[in-house]
mmCIF file of C-alpha atoms and ligand atoms in Angstrom:
data_model
loop_
_atom_site.group_PDB
_atom_site.id
_atom_site.type_symbol
_atom_site.label_atom_id
_atom_site.label_comp_id
_atom_site.label_asym_id
_atom_site.label_seq_id
_atom_site.Cartn_x
_atom_site.Cartn_y
_atom_site.Cartn_z
ATOM 1 C CA MET A 1 4.334 16.381 9.704
ATOM 2 C CA ASN A 2 3.770 18.948 7.432
ATOM 3 C CA ARG A 3 7.589 18.799 6.343
ATOM 4 C CA PRO A 4 7.478 21.662 3.871
ATOM 5 C CA HIS A 5 5.697 24.231 6.114
ATOM 6 C CA LEU A 6 8.027 23.204 9.112
ATOM 7 C CA GLU A 7 10.767 23.897 6.972
ATOM 8 C CA GLN A 8 9.781 27.372 5.584
ATOM 9 C CA LEU A 9 8.878 28.327 9.561
ATOM 10 C CA LEU A 10 12.530 27.141 10.198
ATOM 11 C CA GLY A 11 13.505 29.654 7.429
ATOM 12 C CA GLN A 12 11.869 32.609 8.828
ATOM 13 C CA LEU A 13 12.666 31.832 12.697
ATOM 14 C CA ASN A 14 15.907 31.786 11.670
ATOM 15 C CA GLN A 15 16.953 28.140 12.636
ATOM 16 C CA PRO A 16 19.999 25.718 11.659
ATOM 17 C CA ARG A 17 19.393 23.291 9.459
ATOM 18 C CA PHE A 18 19.982 20.948 11.931
ATOM 19 C CA ARG A 19 17.182 22.307 13.971
ATOM 20 C CA PHE A 20 14.457 20.576 10.732
ATOM 21 C CA LYS A 21 16.219 16.747 11.864
ATOM 22 C CA GLN A 22 15.112 16.923 15.503
ATOM 23 C CA LEU A 23 11.794 18.189 14.758
ATOM 24 C CA PHE A 24 11.905 14.886 12.134
ATOM 25 C CA GLN A 25 13.458 12.412 14.711
ATOM 26 C CA ALA A 26 11.742 13.540 17.542
ATOM 27 C CA VAL A 27 8.381 12.940 15.097
ATOM 28 C CA TYR A 28 8.801 9.935 13.748
ATOM 29 C CA LYS A 29 10.847 8.469 15.996
ATOM 30 C CA ASP A 30 10.177 9.617 18.985
ATOM 31 C CA GLY A 31 6.167 9.696 18.296
ATOM 32 C CA ALA A 32 6.243 13.495 20.032
ATOM 33 C CA GLU A 33 1.879 14.380 19.710
ATOM 34 C CA SER A 34 3.609 18.179 20.084
ATOM 35 C CA PHE A 35 6.430 19.794 19.688
ATOM 36 C CA ALA A 36 5.633 22.115 22.732
ATOM 37 C CA SER A 37 6.901 18.889 24.315
ATOM 38 C CA VAL A 38 9.935 18.464 22.950
ATOM 39 C CA GLN A 39 13.013 18.694 24.494
ATOM 40 C CA THR A 40 15.937 18.901 22.584
ATOM 41 C CA LEU A 41 14.454 22.188 20.681
ATOM 42 C CA PRO A 42 15.308 25.285 22.767
ATOM 43 C CA LYS A 43 11.878 26.555 24.408
ATOM 44 C CA VAL A 44 11.493 29.731 22.291
ATOM 45 C CA LEU A 45 10.737 27.446 19.571
ATOM 46 C CA ARG A 46 9.173 25.112 21.462
ATOM 47 C CA GLU A 47 7.077 28.202 21.978
ATOM 48 C CA ALA A 48 6.192 29.190 18.109
ATOM 49 C CA LEU A 49 5.339 25.943 17.042
ATOM 50 C CA ALA A 50 3.111 24.432 19.642
ATOM 51 C CA GLN A 51 0.434 25.492 17.807
ATOM 52 C CA GLU A 52 1.212 23.623 14.715
ATOM 53 C CA PRO A 53 -0.170 20.253 13.929
ATOM 54 C CA THR A 54 2.531 17.421 13.954
ATOM 55 C CA SER A 55 0.197 15.454 11.264
ATOM 56 C CA THR A 56 -1.454 16.456 8.904
ATOM 57 C CA LEU A 57 -4.150 13.443 9.378
ATOM 58 C CA GLU A 58 -6.884 13.411 11.783
ATOM 59 C CA PRO A 59 -8.158 9.796 13.092
ATOM 60 C CA ILE A 60 -11.528 9.946 13.063
ATOM 61 C CA HIS A 61 -13.014 6.485 13.556
ATOM 62 C CA SER A 62 -10.742 3.250 14.112
ATOM 63 C CA ALA A 63 -11.775 -0.473 13.912
ATOM 64 C CA LEU A 64 -9.991 -3.764 15.272
ATOM 65 C CA SER A 65 -10.855 -6.994 14.325
ATOM 66 C CA LYS A 66 -10.251 -10.537 15.905
ATOM 67 C CA ASP A 67 -7.361 -10.855 14.387
ATOM 68 C CA GLY A 68 -5.778 -7.924 15.844
ATOM 69 C CA THR A 69 -5.729 -6.022 12.431
ATOM 70 C CA ILE A 70 -6.374 -2.330 13.437
ATOM 71 C CA LYS A 71 -8.193 -0.303 10.411
ATOM 72 C CA THR A 72 -8.120 3.599 10.898
ATOM 73 C CA ILE A 73 -10.379 6.358 8.428
ATOM 74 C CA PHE A 74 -8.652 9.666 8.546
ATOM 75 C CA GLU A 75 -9.449 12.403 7.472
ATOM 76 C CA LEU A 76 -7.431 15.776 5.988
ATOM 77 C CA SER A 77 -7.318 18.906 6.386
ATOM 78 C CA ASP A 78 -9.705 19.606 3.559
ATOM 79 C CA GLY A 79 -12.046 17.312 4.878
ATOM 80 C CA LEU A 80 -11.589 14.618 1.916
ATOM 81 C CA GLN A 81 -11.384 11.370 3.968
ATOM 82 C CA ILE A 82 -8.991 8.076 3.537
ATOM 83 C CA GLU A 83 -7.766 4.846 5.281
ATOM 84 C CA ALA A 84 -5.054 2.879 6.416
ATOM 85 C CA VAL A 85 -4.766 -0.809 7.984
ATOM 86 C CA MET A 86 -2.501 -2.209 10.902
ATOM 87 C CA ILE A 87 -1.901 -5.683 9.924
ATOM 88 C CA PRO A 88 -0.195 -7.517 12.895
ATOM 89 C CA ASN A 89 1.560 -11.316 12.244
ATOM 90 C CA LYS A 90 3.965 -13.512 14.051
ATOM 91 C CA ASN A 91 7.111 -11.524 13.442
ATOM 92 C CA ASN A 92 5.618 -8.304 11.539
ATOM 93 C CA ARG A 93 3.767 -5.413 11.703
ATOM 94 C CA THR A 94 3.134 -4.579 8.155
ATOM 95 C CA VAL A 95 1.031 -0.969 7.461
ATOM 96 C CA CYS A 96 -1.174 -0.882 4.425
ATOM 97 C CA VAL A 97 -1.613 2.501 3.119
ATOM 98 C CA SER A 98 -3.615 4.520 0.312
ATOM 99 C CA CYS A 99 -1.534 7.197 -1.976
ATOM 100 C CA GLN A 100 -5.064 8.612 -3.160
ATOM 101 C CA VAL A 101 -9.138 9.636 -2.304
ATOM 102 C CA GLY A 102 -10.363 7.122 -5.030
ATOM 103 C CA CYS A 103 -8.579 6.374 -7.765
ATOM 104 C CA ALA A 104 -9.602 6.613 -11.615
ATOM 105 C CA MET A 105 -8.396 3.575 -13.222
ATOM 106 C CA LYS A 106 -11.896 1.566 -12.523
ATOM 107 C CA CYS A 107 -11.496 -1.639 -11.512
ATOM 108 C CA ALA A 108 -14.369 -3.530 -12.099
ATOM 109 C CA PHE A 109 -14.464 -5.375 -8.680
ATOM 110 C CA CYS A 110 -12.945 -2.627 -6.611
ATOM 111 C CA ALA A 111 -14.643 -0.280 -4.212
ATOM 112 C CA THR A 112 -12.207 1.941 -4.752
ATOM 113 C CA GLY A 113 -12.303 2.452 -8.091
ATOM 114 C CA THR A 114 -16.052 3.118 -7.993
ATOM 115 C CA MET A 115 -15.702 6.396 -5.903
ATOM 116 C CA GLY A 116 -13.368 8.316 -8.966
ATOM 117 C CA ILE A 117 -10.574 9.665 -8.324
ATOM 118 C CA LYS A 118 -11.177 12.893 -5.476
ATOM 119 C CA ARG A 119 -7.354 13.615 -5.892
ATOM 120 C CA SER A 120 -3.549 11.947 -4.781
ATOM 121 C CA LEU A 121 -1.954 12.276 -1.736
ATOM 122 C CA THR A 122 0.699 14.232 -0.018
ATOM 123 C CA ALA A 123 3.961 12.308 0.504
ATOM 124 C CA ASP A 124 3.247 13.354 3.850
ATOM 125 C CA GLU A 125 -0.092 12.565 4.190
ATOM 126 C CA ILE A 126 1.315 8.357 3.582
ATOM 127 C CA ILE A 127 4.301 9.688 5.379
ATOM 128 C CA ASP A 128 1.741 10.484 8.701
ATOM 129 C CA GLN A 129 -0.446 7.587 8.124
ATOM 130 C CA VAL A 130 2.494 4.811 8.970
ATOM 131 C CA VAL A 131 3.629 7.229 11.750
ATOM 132 C CA TYR A 132 -0.094 6.922 13.283
ATOM 133 C CA CYS A 133 0.115 3.163 13.284
ATOM 134 C CA ASN A 134 3.725 3.331 14.465
ATOM 135 C CA ASN A 135 2.688 5.262 17.339
ATOM 136 C CA LEU A 136 -0.611 2.672 17.522
ATOM 137 C CA LEU A 137 2.308 -0.324 18.205
ATOM 138 C CA ARG A 138 4.437 1.993 20.790
ATOM 139 C CA SER A 139 2.054 1.719 24.135
ATOM 140 C CA LYS A 140 3.114 -2.088 23.721
ATOM 141 C CA LYS A 141 6.592 -1.835 22.302
ATOM 142 C CA GLU A 142 6.521 -2.539 18.797
ATOM 143 C CA LYS A 143 6.909 -1.073 15.828
ATOM 144 C CA VAL A 144 5.659 -1.489 11.970
ATOM 145 C CA THR A 145 8.107 -3.439 9.891
ATOM 146 C CA ASN A 146 6.507 -3.632 6.496
ATOM 147 C CA VAL A 147 5.102 -0.925 4.312
ATOM 148 C CA VAL A 148 2.771 -2.077 1.413
ATOM 149 C CA TYR A 149 1.308 0.953 -1.148
ATOM 150 C CA MET A 150 -2.281 -1.569 -1.971
ATOM 151 C CA GLY A 151 -4.529 0.720 0.183
ATOM 152 C CA MET A 152 -6.892 3.447 -2.087
ATOM 153 C CA GLY A 153 -5.142 5.173 -5.434
ATOM 154 C CA GLU A 154 -3.058 4.219 -8.079
ATOM 155 C CA PRO A 155 0.542 4.474 -6.502
ATOM 156 C CA MET A 156 2.080 4.543 -9.986
ATOM 157 C CA ASN A 157 -0.654 8.301 -10.588
ATOM 158 C CA ASN A 158 0.939 9.367 -7.715
ATOM 159 C CA LEU A 159 4.809 8.538 -8.103
ATOM 160 C CA LYS A 160 6.426 11.525 -7.254
ATOM 161 C CA ALA A 161 5.238 11.790 -3.768
ATOM 162 C CA VAL A 162 5.178 7.923 -3.022
ATOM 163 C CA LEU A 163 8.506 7.814 -4.031
ATOM 164 C CA GLU A 164 9.441 10.653 -1.650
ATOM 165 C CA SER A 165 7.350 8.764 0.538
ATOM 166 C CA ILE A 166 9.079 5.634 0.482
ATOM 167 C CA GLN A 167 12.384 7.353 1.229
ATOM 168 C CA VAL A 168 11.493 9.623 4.413
ATOM 169 C CA LEU A 169 9.878 5.921 5.606
ATOM 170 C CA HIS A 170 13.622 4.716 5.151
ATOM 171 C CA ASP A 171 15.151 7.395 6.745
ATOM 172 C CA ALA A 172 17.223 5.915 9.509
ATOM 173 C CA ASP A 173 16.859 9.032 11.627
ATOM 174 C CA GLY A 174 12.849 8.471 11.429
ATOM 175 C CA LEU A 175 11.124 4.810 11.295
ATOM 176 C CA GLY A 176 14.294 3.069 9.359
ATOM 177 C CA ILE A 177 11.808 1.180 7.084
ATOM 178 C CA GLY A 178 13.988 -1.661 5.315
ATOM 179 C CA ALA A 179 13.768 -0.860 1.581
ATOM 180 C CA ARG A 180 12.861 -4.394 1.138
ATOM 181 C CA LYS A 181 9.822 -4.734 4.029
ATOM 182 C CA ILE A 182 8.593 -1.979 0.781
ATOM 183 C CA SER A 183 5.716 -2.965 -1.583
ATOM 184 C CA VAL A 184 4.674 -1.266 -4.140
ATOM 185 C CA SER A 185 1.152 -2.855 -6.226
ATOM 186 C CA THR A 186 0.180 -1.543 -9.356
ATOM 187 C CA SER A 187 -2.793 -2.374 -11.917
ATOM 188 C CA GLY A 188 0.336 -2.264 -14.521
ATOM 189 C CA VAL A 189 0.582 1.835 -15.762
ATOM 190 C CA VAL A 190 4.085 0.768 -17.158
ATOM 191 C CA PRO A 191 6.012 4.509 -16.818
ATOM 192 C CA GLY A 192 5.826 3.550 -13.475
ATOM 193 C CA ILE A 193 7.158 -0.119 -13.565
ATOM 194 C CA LYS A 194 10.123 1.677 -15.358
ATOM 195 C CA SER A 195 10.358 4.294 -12.946
ATOM 196 C CA ILE A 196 10.085 1.472 -10.616
ATOM 197 C CA ILE A 197 13.387 -0.595 -11.299
ATOM 198 C CA ASP A 198 15.527 2.500 -12.031
ATOM 199 C CA PHE A 199 14.424 3.624 -8.274
ATOM 200 C CA PRO A 200 17.537 3.367 -6.247
ATOM 201 C CA LEU A 201 16.244 1.748 -2.929
ATOM 202 C CA GLN A 202 15.301 -2.179 -3.308
ATOM 203 C CA ILE A 203 11.961 -1.934 -2.682
ATOM 204 C CA ASN A 204 9.800 -4.537 -4.091
ATOM 205 C CA LEU A 205 7.247 -4.817 -6.589
ATOM 206 C CA ALA A 206 3.098 -6.156 -6.779
ATOM 207 C CA LEU A 207 1.276 -6.546 -10.003
ATOM 208 C CA SER A 208 -2.284 -6.993 -9.716
ATOM 209 C CA LEU A 209 -2.901 -9.129 -12.730
ATOM 210 C CA HIS A 210 -6.328 -10.516 -12.006
ATOM 211 C CA ALA A 211 -6.705 -12.062 -15.840
ATOM 212 C CA PRO A 212 -4.100 -13.713 -17.944
ATOM 213 C CA ASN A 213 -5.382 -12.630 -21.106
ATOM 214 C CA ASP A 214 -6.176 -9.134 -22.571
ATOM 215 C CA GLU A 215 -9.570 -9.795 -23.939
ATOM 216 C CA LEU A 216 -10.457 -11.088 -20.333
ATOM 217 C CA ARG A 217 -8.227 -8.240 -18.641
ATOM 218 C CA SER A 218 -9.888 -5.018 -20.522
ATOM 219 C CA LYS A 219 -13.559 -5.845 -19.336
ATOM 220 C CA ILE A 220 -11.809 -6.010 -16.056
ATOM 221 C CA MET A 221 -9.697 -3.717 -15.155
ATOM 222 C CA PRO A 222 -9.647 -1.072 -18.198
ATOM 223 C CA VAL A 223 -5.688 0.227 -17.679
ATOM 224 C CA ASN A 224 -5.413 -2.896 -20.366
ATOM 225 C CA LYS A 225 -6.650 -0.654 -22.959
ATOM 226 C CA MET A 226 -3.709 1.722 -22.271
ATOM 227 C CA PHE A 227 -1.113 -1.547 -21.467
ATOM 228 C CA PRO A 228 -1.555 -4.708 -23.244
ATOM 229 C CA LEU A 229 -0.453 -7.786 -21.321
ATOM 230 C CA LYS A 230 2.681 -7.806 -24.359
ATOM 231 C CA VAL A 231 3.887 -4.429 -23.490
ATOM 232 C CA LEU A 232 3.084 -4.671 -19.976
ATOM 233 C CA MET A 233 5.077 -8.389 -19.534
ATOM 234 C CA GLU A 234 7.729 -6.544 -21.274
ATOM 235 C CA ALA A 235 7.733 -4.274 -18.190
ATOM 236 C CA CYS A 236 7.455 -6.972 -15.975
ATOM 237 C CA HIS A 237 10.336 -8.633 -17.404
ATOM 238 C CA ALA A 238 12.653 -6.341 -17.724
ATOM 239 C CA TYR A 239 12.047 -5.372 -13.858
ATOM 240 C CA VAL A 240 12.871 -9.185 -13.084
ATOM 241 C CA GLN A 241 16.598 -8.514 -14.973
ATOM 242 C CA LYS A 242 17.628 -5.319 -14.079
ATOM 243 C CA THR A 243 17.038 -5.760 -10.327
ATOM 244 C CA ASN A 244 17.145 -9.215 -9.556
ATOM 245 C CA ARG A 245 14.402 -8.436 -7.562
ATOM 246 C CA LYS A 246 10.813 -11.260 -7.226
ATOM 247 C CA LEU A 247 7.695 -10.096 -8.658
ATOM 248 C CA MET A 248 4.215 -11.131 -6.968
ATOM 249 C CA PHE A 249 1.405 -11.308 -9.226
ATOM 250 C CA GLU A 250 -1.531 -10.972 -7.084
ATOM 251 C CA TYR A 251 -4.338 -12.748 -8.174
ATOM 252 C CA VAL A 252 -7.991 -11.633 -7.115
ATOM 253 C CA MET A 253 -10.581 -14.982 -7.390
ATOM 254 C CA LEU A 254 -14.452 -13.919 -9.055
ATOM 255 C CA GLN A 255 -16.386 -16.079 -9.077
ATOM 256 C CA GLY A 256 -17.296 -17.299 -13.012
ATOM 257 C CA VAL A 257 -14.904 -14.356 -14.510
ATOM 258 C CA ASN A 258 -11.274 -15.324 -14.312
ATOM 259 C CA ASP A 259 -11.089 -18.440 -12.085
ATOM 260 C CA SER A 260 -11.896 -21.116 -15.131
ATOM 261 C CA LEU A 261 -8.714 -23.930 -14.335
ATOM 262 C CA GLU A 262 -8.747 -22.431 -18.443
ATOM 263 C CA LEU A 263 -7.462 -19.696 -16.993
ATOM 264 C CA ALA A 264 -5.353 -21.245 -14.798
ATOM 265 C CA VAL A 265 -3.251 -22.721 -17.853
ATOM 266 C CA GLU A 266 -3.150 -19.501 -18.897
ATOM 267 C CA LEU A 267 -1.707 -18.019 -16.338
ATOM 268 C CA ARG A 268 0.650 -20.752 -15.509
ATOM 269 C CA ASP A 269 1.986 -19.824 -18.911
ATOM 270 C CA LEU A 270 2.521 -16.210 -18.797
ATOM 271 C CA ALA A 271 3.898 -17.081 -14.983
ATOM 272 C CA LYS A 272 6.195 -19.154 -16.642
ATOM 273 C CA PRO A 273 8.970 -17.195 -17.828
ATOM 274 C CA PHE A 274 9.734 -15.768 -14.055
ATOM 275 C CA VAL A 275 10.530 -18.079 -12.177
ATOM 276 C CA PRO A 276 11.943 -18.323 -9.703
ATOM 277 C CA LEU A 277 12.362 -14.256 -9.480
ATOM 278 C CA MET A 278 7.851 -14.385 -9.089
ATOM 279 C CA GLN A 279 5.120 -15.729 -6.632
ATOM 280 C CA VAL A 280 1.736 -15.667 -7.371
ATOM 281 C CA ASN A 281 -0.649 -14.600 -4.514
ATOM 282 C CA LEU A 282 -4.138 -15.385 -5.005
ATOM 283 C CA ILE A 283 -5.806 -13.203 -2.665
ATOM 284 C CA PRO A 284 -9.872 -14.479 -1.805
ATOM 285 C CA PHE A 285 -12.278 -11.816 -3.129
ATOM 286 C CA HIS A 286 -13.827 -9.756 -0.131
ATOM 287 C CA PRO A 287 -17.716 -8.461 -1.231
ATOM 288 C CA SER A 288 -17.887 -5.217 -1.317
ATOM 289 C CA SER A 289 -20.046 -2.551 -2.923
ATOM 290 C CA VAL A 290 -19.416 -3.921 -6.200
ATOM 291 C CA ASP A 291 -21.361 -7.308 -8.176
ATOM 292 C CA PHE A 292 -18.990 -9.891 -7.437
ATOM 293 C CA THR A 293 -19.411 -13.345 -6.246
ATOM 294 C CA PRO A 294 -16.164 -14.561 -4.167
ATOM 295 C CA THR A 295 -14.620 -18.014 -5.637
ATOM 296 C CA GLU A 296 -15.141 -20.872 -3.200
ATOM 297 C CA ARG A 297 -12.508 -22.147 -1.376
ATOM 298 C CA LYS A 298 -12.748 -25.828 -2.908
ATOM 299 C CA HIS A 299 -12.151 -24.114 -6.507
ATOM 300 C CA ILE A 300 -9.508 -21.511 -5.438
ATOM 301 C CA LEU A 301 -6.845 -24.369 -4.213
ATOM 302 C CA ALA A 302 -7.964 -26.849 -7.296
ATOM 303 C CA PHE A 303 -6.956 -23.067 -9.507
ATOM 304 C CA GLN A 304 -4.036 -23.232 -6.991
ATOM 305 C CA LYS A 305 -2.812 -27.044 -7.855
ATOM 306 C CA VAL A 306 -2.341 -25.930 -11.238
ATOM 307 C CA LEU A 307 -0.033 -23.558 -11.198
ATOM 308 C CA ARG A 308 1.820 -25.471 -8.809
ATOM 309 C CA GLU A 309 1.872 -28.936 -10.634
ATOM 310 C CA ALA A 310 4.135 -26.301 -13.070
ATOM 311 C CA ASN A 311 6.001 -25.386 -10.433
ATOM 312 C CA ILE A 312 5.101 -21.449 -9.616
ATOM 313 C CA PRO A 313 5.471 -20.858 -6.441
ATOM 314 C CA THR A 314 1.408 -19.650 -5.197
ATOM 315 C CA THR A 315 -0.240 -18.553 -2.091
ATOM 316 C CA ILE A 316 -3.393 -17.966 -1.378
ATOM 317 C CA ARG A 317 -4.399 -15.042 1.054
ATOM 318 C CA HIS A 318 -4.868 -16.105 4.566
ATOM 319 C CA SER A 319 -6.123 -14.537 7.190
ATOM 320 C CA ALA A 320 -8.873 -12.002 7.228
ATOM 321 C CA GLY A 321 -7.181 -9.119 8.411
ATOM 322 C CA VAL A 322 -4.851 -9.358 4.754
ATOM 323 C CA ASP A 323 -8.548 -10.468 2.752
ATOM 324 C CA ILE A 324 -9.765 -7.403 4.026
ATOM 325 C CA ALA A 325 -6.529 -4.775 3.523
ATOM 326 C CA GLY A 326 -6.740 -6.160 0.148
ATOM 327 C CA ALA A 327 -10.640 -5.003 -0.295
ATOM 328 C CA CYS A 328 -9.407 -1.578 -0.840
ATOM 329 C CA GLY A 329 -11.704 0.995 -0.155
ATOM 330 C CA GLN A 330 -14.041 -1.095 2.348
ATOM 331 C CA LEU A 331 -14.112 0.093 5.294
ATOM 332 C CA ALA A 332 -14.933 4.078 4.469
ATOM 333 C CA LEU A 333 -18.065 2.630 2.154
ATOM 334 C CA ASP A 334 -19.310 0.367 4.729
ATOM 335 C CA THR A 335 -18.212 -0.369 8.503
ATOM 336 C CA SER A 336 -21.088 -2.585 9.256
ATOM 337 C CA THR A 337 -20.124 -5.879 7.034
ATOM 338 C CA SER A 338 -16.602 -5.986 7.738
ATOM 339 C CA GLY A 339 -16.144 -7.733 10.961
ATOM 340 C CA TYR A 340 -14.221 -5.016 12.666
ATOM 341 C CA SER A 341 -15.631 -3.802 16.113
ATOM 342 C CA CYS A 342 -15.195 -0.045 17.184
ATOM 343 C CA LEU A 343 -12.455 1.824 19.206
ATOM 344 C CA LYS A 344 -13.966 5.274 18.782
HETATM 345 N N1 SAH B 1 -3.983 0.450 -6.878
HETATM 346 C C1 SAH B 1 -2.878 -0.533 -6.754
HETATM 347 C C2 SAH B 1 -2.721 -0.507 -4.931
HETATM 348 C C3 SAH B 1 -4.094 -1.122 -4.533
HETATM 349 S S1 SAH B 1 -5.679 -2.291 -5.072
HETATM 350 C C4 SAH B 1 -3.424 -2.247 -7.163
HETATM 351 O O1 SAH B 1 -4.009 -2.014 -8.326
HETATM 352 O O2 SAH B 1 -2.016 -2.594 -7.395
HETATM 353 C C5 SAH B 1 -4.575 -3.304 -3.550
HETATM 354 C C6 SAH B 1 -5.316 -5.045 -4.169
HETATM 355 O O3 SAH B 1 -6.828 -5.512 -3.776
HETATM 356 C C7 SAH B 1 -5.275 -5.298 -5.476
HETATM 357 O O4 SAH B 1 -4.527 -6.061 -6.205
HETATM 358 C C8 SAH B 1 -6.377 -5.208 -5.996
HETATM 359 O O5 SAH B 1 -6.608 -5.467 -7.200
HETATM 360 C C9 SAH B 1 -7.291 -5.610 -4.113
HETATM 361 N N2 SAH B 1 -9.026 -5.615 -4.841
HETATM 362 C C10 SAH B 1 -9.457 -4.854 -5.250
HETATM 363 N N3 SAH B 1 -10.858 -5.260 -4.567
HETATM 364 C C11 SAH B 1 -10.788 -6.077 -4.025
HETATM 365 C C12 SAH B 1 -11.642 -6.491 -3.333
HETATM 366 N N4 SAH B 1 -12.875 -6.287 -3.263
HETATM 367 N N5 SAH B 1 -11.273 -7.963 -2.594
HETATM 368 C C13 SAH B 1 -10.057 -8.950 -2.927
HETATM 369 N N6 SAH B 1 -9.078 -7.682 -3.282
HETATM 370 C C14 SAH B 1 -9.702 -6.401 -3.973
HETATM 371 FE FE1 SF4 B 2 -7.438 1.622 -8.415
HETATM 372 FE FE2 SF4 B 2 -6.704 -0.994 -7.584
HETATM 373 FE FE3 SF4 B 2 -8.822 -0.534 -7.508
HETATM 374 FE FE4 SF4 B 2 -7.614 -0.743 -9.778
HETATM 375 S S1 SF4 B 2 -8.113 -2.505 -7.887
HETATM 376 S S2 SF4 B 2 -9.496 1.089 -8.928
HETATM 377 S S3 SF4 B 2 -5.829 0.656 -9.796
HETATM 378 S S4 SF4 B 2 -6.904 0.817 -6.116
#
């Protein structure tokens, strides 16, 4: 919901402060789809707010994968589009949210990067992606348990709204999502990492590393020219030391680009000083409009072995849903090849 607008409206209607909390609970916690239906509000207020939307987003397309993953495209009030993905697994219901329309960082392998940046989302536009997914789960008596900022956009380039959205999603009067169930992923914007260190909530941080040396990283991730590995690793060490929390290194496997066993050795040496407060996640590349080839499974396993032999915890992301969630920006670009069937 558009919180600043509704707060202003309540002020104009001379409503006491607790009315805002009632709206907050009704929309976020109870999933009210109209203010007219909120029985805790006096009739006069229900009537005054009847025409006000409860969401800043309009879902325009949803798609369901075989493993239960649901990807939704939303239209914003200015007509731009974003997407969110709900990924169910055994115990968790994870929502992958977008924080910008497009992205300015231009990583060579990323479909969102090729779009350029249109604008950043407001905190409410981020929150409402999670609220929408939570409402989808409501009929099955399930709830969103985890939120990852791994959709479209670079969270550190929209940090104020991202941190505000985290505070609201964590609020016990709303969705009450545990801080440790919330993860922010960055391409390596160092000042943003420093802000996460000082943020009062114990959220998780993932670093999209994708290359273990400056030469290669600058080639595939232009952000590396601004914040090279030495500076980036210093910020990562500060994060681990000050928060005592685990850092995730994300590494998308691009055939013939960053997947040689020599590079696995370099990655091992970079990651080693962080053990045990770290984990490497090898992400199978999800083919998209950009011109890269996924590394073969057999070779990903060989790459993983180099890391594991040095006692570096290393996982390979398996499920189709997670792969597609990692492949940010894809459904918006191409719905036909993503393995999804249409709901709408
Ligand atoms: N901008 C942030 C968060 C969004 S991207 C970041 O870069 O960390 C989320 C993850 O998906 C990143 O690790 C990104 O590198 C990865 N990714 C992008 N395109 C992908 C693709 N086609 N296949 C697999 N992972 C991809
Ligand atoms: Fe932006 Fe992340 Fe995609 Fe890079 S990988 S272009 S930072 S969304």
